[in-house]
Structures are given as structure tokens and as C-alpha cells.
Short mmCIF file of C-alpha atoms in Angstrom, two decimals:
data_model
loop_
_atom_site.label_atom_id
_atom_site.label_comp_id
_atom_site.label_asym_id
_atom_site.label_seq_id
_atom_site.Cartn_x
_atom_site.Cartn_y
_atom_site.Cartn_z
CA UNK U 1 61.02 -102.09 18.57
CA UNK U 2 62.31 -105.09 16.63
CA UNK U 3 62.46 -103.60 13.12
CA UNK U 4 63.92 -100.33 11.86
CA UNK U 5 64.35 -98.78 8.40
CA UNK U 6 66.84 -95.94 8.00
CA UNK U 7 68.44 -93.93 5.17
CA UNK U 8 72.14 -94.01 4.32
CA UNK U 9 72.66 -90.66 2.59
CA UNK U 10 75.18 -89.79 -0.09
CA UNK U 11 77.84 -87.15 0.48
CA UNK U 12 79.76 -84.80 -1.73
CA UNK U 13 83.34 -83.63 -1.29
CA UNK U 14 82.95 -80.01 -2.32
CA UNK U 15 86.74 -79.80 -2.44
CA UNK U 16 89.64 -82.15 -1.69
CA UNK U 17 93.19 -80.91 -1.11
CA UNK U 18 96.04 -83.31 -0.41
CA UNK U 19 98.57 -81.53 1.77
CA UNK U 20 101.10 -84.29 2.45
CA UNK U 21 101.84 -87.96 2.91
CA UNK U 22 102.52 -89.62 6.25
CA UNK U 23 105.20 -92.17 7.01
CA UNK U 24 102.54 -94.90 7.24
CA UNK U 25 101.45 -94.18 3.66
CA UNK U 26 98.20 -92.41 4.50
CA UNK U 27 97.62 -89.01 2.96
CA UNK U 28 96.99 -85.81 4.88
CA UNK U 29 94.07 -83.97 3.36
CA UNK U 30 91.56 -81.20 3.73
CA UNK U 31 88.04 -81.66 2.46
CA UNK U 32 84.56 -80.22 2.80
CA UNK U 33 81.69 -82.68 3.28
CA UNK U 34 78.02 -82.02 2.61
CA UNK U 35 75.21 -84.59 2.60
CA UNK U 36 72.52 -85.16 -0.02
CA UNK U 37 68.88 -86.02 0.58
CA UNK U 38 69.35 -89.15 -1.54
CA UNK U 39 70.99 -92.46 -0.77
CA UNK U 40 70.71 -96.12 0.14
CA UNK U 41 68.19 -97.54 2.61
CA UNK U 42 68.74 -100.24 5.22
CA UNK U 43 66.18 -102.28 7.15
CA UNK U 44 67.26 -103.98 10.38
CA UNK U 45 65.31 -106.75 12.11
CA UNK U 46 66.63 -107.93 15.47
CA UNK U 47 67.51 -111.57 16.10
CA UNK U 48 67.85 -113.25 19.48
CA UNK U 49 70.61 -115.65 18.42
CA UNK U 50 73.37 -113.10 17.84
CA UNK U 51 73.73 -113.92 14.13
CA UNK U 52 74.35 -111.13 11.59
CA UNK U 53 72.87 -111.81 8.17
CA UNK U 54 72.99 -109.34 5.27
CA UNK U 55 70.40 -110.56 2.79
CA UNK U 56 71.48 -108.32 -0.09
CA UNK U 57 74.55 -109.49 -1.98
CA UNK U 58 76.85 -106.99 -3.69
CA UNK U 59 78.88 -108.02 -6.75
CA UNK U 60 82.47 -108.80 -5.84
CA UNK U 61 81.98 -108.28 -2.09
CA UNK U 62 82.11 -111.28 0.23
CA UNK U 63 79.38 -111.29 2.90
CA UNK U 64 81.75 -111.23 5.84
CA UNK U 65 83.88 -108.46 4.31
CA UNK U 66 80.94 -106.16 3.64
CA UNK U 67 81.27 -102.96 5.69
CA UNK U 68 77.68 -103.41 6.92
CA UNK U 69 78.43 -106.83 8.41
CA UNK U 70 81.78 -105.70 9.81
CA UNK U 71 80.17 -102.65 11.43
CA UNK U 72 77.46 -104.77 13.05
CA UNK U 73 79.97 -107.25 14.47
CA UNK U 74 82.25 -104.51 15.77
CA UNK U 75 79.30 -102.92 17.56
CA UNK U 76 78.41 -106.29 19.07
CA UNK U 77 81.97 -106.74 20.30
CA UNK U 78 82.35 -103.20 21.65
CA UNK U 79 79.00 -103.13 23.45
CA UNK U 80 78.84 -106.73 24.60
CA UNK U 81 75.43 -107.04 22.95
CA UNK U 82 74.18 -110.60 22.40
CA UNK U 83 71.50 -109.65 19.86
CA UNK U 84 71.86 -110.18 16.13
CA UNK U 85 70.18 -108.75 13.05
CA UNK U 86 68.77 -109.56 9.64
CA UNK U 87 69.69 -106.69 7.30
CA UNK U 88 68.18 -105.74 3.96
CA UNK U 89 69.91 -103.17 1.75
CA UNK U 90 68.21 -101.09 -0.93
CA UNK U 91 71.22 -100.03 -2.99
CA UNK U 92 70.94 -96.77 -4.93
CA UNK U 93 74.45 -95.36 -4.65
CA UNK U 94 77.08 -96.68 -7.08
CA UNK U 95 80.13 -98.50 -5.78
CA UNK U 96 83.38 -96.67 -6.47
CA UNK U 97 81.47 -93.44 -7.05
CA UNK U 98 83.05 -91.21 -4.43
CA UNK U 99 79.70 -90.39 -2.83
CA UNK U 100 80.17 -92.51 0.27
CA UNK U 101 77.92 -95.51 -0.39
CA UNK U 102 79.81 -98.11 1.64
CA UNK U 103 80.89 -95.68 4.36
CA UNK U 104 77.35 -94.35 4.74
CA UNK U 105 75.93 -97.87 4.92
CA UNK U 106 78.42 -98.69 7.70
CA UNK U 107 77.52 -95.56 9.67
CA UNK U 108 73.79 -96.23 9.34
CA UNK U 109 74.42 -99.77 10.59
CA UNK U 110 76.28 -98.49 13.65
CA UNK U 111 73.66 -95.88 14.53
CA UNK U 112 70.70 -98.05 13.58
CA UNK U 113 71.73 -101.14 15.52
CA UNK U 114 72.86 -99.02 18.48
CA UNK U 115 69.26 -97.75 18.55
CA UNK U 116 67.58 -101.10 17.82
CA UNK U 117 69.67 -103.08 20.31
CA UNK U 118 69.65 -100.28 22.89
CA UNK U 119 73.41 -100.74 23.06
CA UNK U 120 73.84 -97.23 24.56
CA UNK U 121 77.14 -96.48 22.82
CA UNK U 122 78.01 -92.78 22.56
CA UNK U 123 78.41 -90.97 19.26
CA UNK U 124 82.12 -90.62 20.05
CA UNK U 125 82.40 -94.39 20.50
CA UNK U 126 80.51 -95.07 17.27
CA UNK U 127 82.76 -92.62 15.40
CA UNK U 128 85.84 -94.42 16.75
CA UNK U 129 84.47 -97.75 15.57
CA UNK U 130 83.64 -96.17 12.22
CA UNK U 131 87.17 -94.87 11.74
CA UNK U 132 88.50 -98.45 11.86
CA UNK U 133 86.22 -99.22 8.89
CA UNK U 134 87.10 -96.20 6.76
CA UNK U 135 88.18 -92.56 6.97
CA UNK U 136 84.78 -91.30 5.70
CA UNK U 137 82.64 -93.25 8.19
CA UNK U 138 82.94 -90.77 11.13
CA UNK U 139 81.40 -87.87 9.21
CA UNK U 140 78.33 -90.01 8.51
CA UNK U 141 78.19 -91.01 12.18
CA UNK U 142 78.35 -87.35 13.24
CA UNK U 143 75.79 -86.34 10.62
CA UNK U 144 76.77 -82.69 10.15
CA UNK U 145 78.40 -80.97 7.17
CA UNK U 146 82.04 -80.57 8.08
CA UNK U 147 85.50 -79.38 7.17
CA UNK U 148 87.76 -82.40 7.61
CA UNK U 149 91.52 -82.67 8.11
CA UNK U 150 94.04 -85.40 8.89
CA UNK U 151 93.01 -88.50 6.97
CA UNK U 152 89.47 -87.13 7.15
CA UNK U 153 88.79 -87.90 10.80
CA UNK U 154 89.28 -84.42 12.33
CA UNK U 155 85.91 -82.77 11.76
CA UNK U 156 84.83 -79.17 12.21
CA UNK U 157 81.07 -78.64 11.69
CA UNK U 158 80.21 -75.92 9.17
CA UNK U 159 77.05 -74.24 7.92
CA UNK U 160 76.84 -74.19 4.13
CA UNK U 161 74.30 -73.09 1.58
CA UNK U 162 72.01 -75.98 0.61
CA UNK U 163 71.71 -75.79 -3.18
CA UNK U 164 70.29 -78.39 -5.53
CA UNK U 165 72.86 -80.65 -7.16
CA UNK U 166 72.84 -82.66 -10.33
CA UNK U 167 75.08 -85.69 -9.84
CA UNK U 168 76.21 -87.68 -12.87
CA UNK U 169 77.21 -91.28 -12.17
CA UNK U 170 79.59 -92.48 -14.92
CA UNK U 171 79.33 -96.22 -15.43
CA UNK U 172 82.74 -96.98 -14.00
CA UNK U 173 84.06 -97.86 -10.55
CA UNK U 174 87.14 -95.91 -9.45
CA UNK U 175 89.59 -97.50 -7.00
CA UNK U 176 90.51 -95.06 -4.23
CA UNK U 177 93.73 -96.96 -3.54
CA UNK U 178 94.68 -96.75 -7.21
CA UNK U 179 94.24 -92.98 -7.30
CA UNK U 180 96.09 -92.32 -4.05
CA UNK U 181 99.04 -94.44 -5.24
CA UNK U 182 99.35 -92.67 -8.61
CA UNK U 183 102.77 -90.99 -8.88
CA UNK U 184 101.22 -88.01 -10.67
CA UNK U 185 98.88 -87.18 -7.78
CA UNK U 186 99.52 -83.74 -6.27
CA UNK U 187 100.50 -84.21 -2.62
CA UNK U 188 101.76 -80.78 -1.57
CA UNK U 189 98.80 -78.40 -1.85
CA UNK U 190 99.24 -75.64 0.76
CA UNK U 191 96.89 -75.94 3.73
CA UNK U 192 93.88 -73.64 3.71
CA UNK U 193 91.82 -72.30 6.61
CA UNK U 194 88.13 -73.08 6.80
CA UNK U 195 87.38 -69.34 6.84
CA UNK U 196 89.19 -68.70 3.55
CA UNK U 197 87.67 -71.85 2.06
CA UNK U 198 84.11 -70.79 2.87
CA UNK U 199 84.84 -67.40 1.34
CA UNK U 200 85.34 -69.17 -1.98
CA UNK U 201 87.95 -71.48 -3.42
CA UNK U 202 89.10 -75.04 -3.31
CA UNK U 203 89.54 -77.77 -5.90
CA UNK U 204 89.96 -81.55 -6.06
CA UNK U 205 93.56 -82.75 -6.33
CA UNK U 206 92.37 -86.20 -7.42
CA UNK U 207 90.41 -84.95 -10.40
CA UNK U 208 93.28 -84.59 -12.94
CA UNK U 209 94.49 -88.13 -12.19
CA UNK U 210 91.00 -89.62 -12.52
CA UNK U 211 90.29 -87.70 -15.74
CA UNK U 212 93.48 -89.10 -17.25
CA UNK U 213 92.70 -92.69 -16.24
CA UNK U 214 88.95 -92.70 -16.83
CA UNK U 215 87.63 -91.08 -20.02
CA UNK U 216 84.05 -91.66 -18.80
CA UNK U 217 84.67 -89.24 -15.92
CA UNK U 218 86.39 -86.72 -18.19
CA UNK U 219 83.45 -86.82 -20.61
CA UNK U 220 80.92 -86.36 -17.79
CA UNK U 221 82.80 -83.30 -16.53
CA UNK U 222 82.92 -81.79 -20.01
CA UNK U 223 79.20 -82.36 -20.51
CA UNK U 224 78.10 -80.88 -17.19
CA UNK U 225 80.53 -77.99 -17.57
CA UNK U 226 78.42 -76.75 -20.49
CA UNK U 227 75.68 -75.84 -17.98
CA UNK U 228 77.40 -75.11 -14.64
CA UNK U 229 80.92 -75.44 -13.22
CA UNK U 230 81.44 -79.19 -12.86
CA UNK U 231 83.46 -80.89 -10.15
CA UNK U 232 84.31 -84.42 -9.13
CA UNK U 233 83.56 -85.74 -5.64
CA UNK U 234 86.17 -87.66 -3.68
CA UNK U 235 88.23 -89.94 -5.86
CA UNK U 236 85.32 -90.21 -8.32
CA UNK U 237 83.68 -91.41 -10.40
CA UNK U 238 80.67 -89.16 -9.71
CA UNK U 239 80.70 -85.53 -10.84
CA UNK U 240 78.35 -82.76 -9.79
CA UNK U 241 77.23 -79.20 -10.34
CA UNK U 242 75.07 -76.93 -8.20
CA UNK U 243 71.84 -75.19 -9.19
CA UNK U 244 69.75 -72.54 -7.43
CA UNK U 245 66.57 -74.63 -7.60
CA UNK U 246 65.30 -78.11 -8.36
CA UNK U 247 63.60 -77.27 -11.65
CA UNK U 248 66.83 -76.04 -13.26
CA UNK U 249 68.70 -79.13 -12.09
CA UNK U 250 65.90 -81.39 -13.36
CA UNK U 251 65.94 -79.64 -16.73
CA UNK U 252 69.62 -80.46 -17.28
CA UNK U 253 69.20 -83.97 -15.88
CA UNK U 254 66.60 -84.72 -18.55
CA UNK U 255 69.17 -83.85 -21.21
CA UNK U 256 71.72 -86.42 -20.05
CA UNK U 257 72.46 -89.22 -22.53
CA UNK U 258 71.54 -92.78 -21.62
CA UNK U 259 75.16 -93.74 -20.94
CA UNK U 260 75.49 -90.93 -18.36
CA UNK U 261 72.75 -91.48 -15.79
CA UNK U 262 72.34 -89.01 -12.98
CA UNK U 263 70.08 -87.84 -10.18
CA UNK U 264 69.02 -84.56 -8.61
CA UNK U 265 69.22 -84.02 -4.85
CA UNK U 266 69.45 -81.16 -2.40
CA UNK U 267 72.52 -80.51 -0.29
CA UNK U 268 71.89 -80.93 3.44
CA UNK U 269 73.94 -79.81 6.42
CA UNK U 270 72.17 -82.33 8.67
CA UNK U 271 71.99 -85.83 7.21
CA UNK U 272 68.72 -87.63 6.49
CA UNK U 273 69.85 -90.36 8.89
CA UNK U 274 70.10 -88.00 11.83
CA UNK U 275 66.84 -86.27 10.98
CA UNK U 276 65.10 -89.66 10.92
CA UNK U 277 66.62 -90.75 14.24
CA UNK U 278 65.59 -87.44 15.81
CA UNK U 279 62.01 -88.00 14.62
CA UNK U 280 62.05 -91.50 16.13
CA UNK U 281 63.31 -90.10 19.43
CA UNK U 282 60.52 -87.52 19.46
CA UNK U 283 57.92 -90.23 18.83
CA UNK U 284 59.26 -92.28 21.73
CA UNK U 285 59.19 -89.27 24.06
CA UNK U 286 55.75 -88.08 22.95
#
């Protein structure tokens, strides 16, 4: 195999509690991740010369600083692989949206090139590489809905209901660093157990700060809240609400104004990426 196309699914933070701040400046948190059956798509074509070329430019992101390119080069270094890759990105997920676009792209790159190059790196190794790129990358590498603690790297797989979600994508990019440095951010939410969380509860400590700074996010929450309880994912800007079926979510989506685009997707406990890789493995073994 010299060419491979794989999904890079979105994620939602169904809740996000900030329980403290470490001496190194990172925040201790608790969050609940679930994937969506919607996201970016990456196509990898192997090269014999070891060069890594991403052929899709992103506004404001230098080629060599793109998480996709960095992930590919880290995998090369860790595995000793002398192959390279041409990479095409079909970008659907907004930057600064809090639904994991860049982190998911990096994880798909690690798993995809590990498969394409036959680099034989374990999932644990790929998750360790991913953590150096961003706190959200390991959950995409693992590919299972999870309760996360620490800076997001300590993952406990969970089984959740898989409702349909309407996700509104306000036309604004939110800086995670900006939100986590805001003096008004709550940083002392009491820790919660996964059992009590799954029984009902949880909120997003970042949401009040983002609503204050970004009226577009506040307006999206108010609009969606007219139909279902609306929440923000991660540090924003995307907001979401759950529906029992696709038709009800689609009905509300069609009512969104032009300046508040959105999409409908189903929550998934196993990511599209891992389902696709499993299907490829079954084809090879057939």
C-alpha cells in the first residue's frame, strides 16, 4: 500500500472542570470526550526520499509548524523510518473551534503513517508522541470515548449514549491560551468521580469566560438554548446540543441563520478513524 485516506473526527467535551493549576502553569482538569462521525480527511502517499510535504496550506500556519507535519517528522524520528509522505488535507473542522481539528489531524497522521510506513509503533508510543504535540492528541490516538484527568492525558474509557448533536460553529477563532490565562477563569472546581458524572452533571468552566469575550459564542448559545440545553465544547467557539434522532437535529439546523453555520453528527464512542483502520486490517487478513 502506497496511498491511504483516513478520517480525522471531531470531538466534543461534554463537560470541562478545572480543578487546579500546577506550578508549571498547566491546568489540572477533568473532562469527558466523545467523538463525532464528522471531521477532516487526510490522504497520505508514501515517498521514498524521506521528505514530508503537506500540500494544503492553512491560513496563518507555517508549513513546518503545522501539527500534521510535526507529527509525521516525530514518527520518523521515533521509528527510524526513512520513508516520507505527500499529505493532502480536506479541512472541514474550524480552527479555534474546540472540536479538536488540529489534534485530530495530528493523531490521524501518527496512526495513518504508522500503518502506511509499517513503522510498527505501539499505540502507547503513538500516544506519548501525541502528548508532546498537544494534550488532546492522545484521546484521538486511543480512539475511545473517555473521562480524562491531569492535563487531559490520563484517560479512562467510558461507554456513553450516542445521541445526535447539532453543532453550531460561530465565525470566530478562540485562543485556548487566552482563555486559560484569563484571571476570571474558575480554577478550583471540586473533583468529581466518573461514576457521579455519568449519573448526570458537569459543566464547562471555560464557558462564562468565552461568553464574556466573544459575543458570537454567547449568541449561539442563546439561540440553541431555545430548542435544547446548549453547551460549549472545550474552550470554544463551537456550541452543541443533543437530540434523540437525526431528523429533529436536522430540523433545528435548517433554522440557523446564515451567520451561524452548523452541522449535524452522531456521537460515537469509537472514533471513525479506528473503525476505518479496523476495516483495513480485516481486508488485509481476509
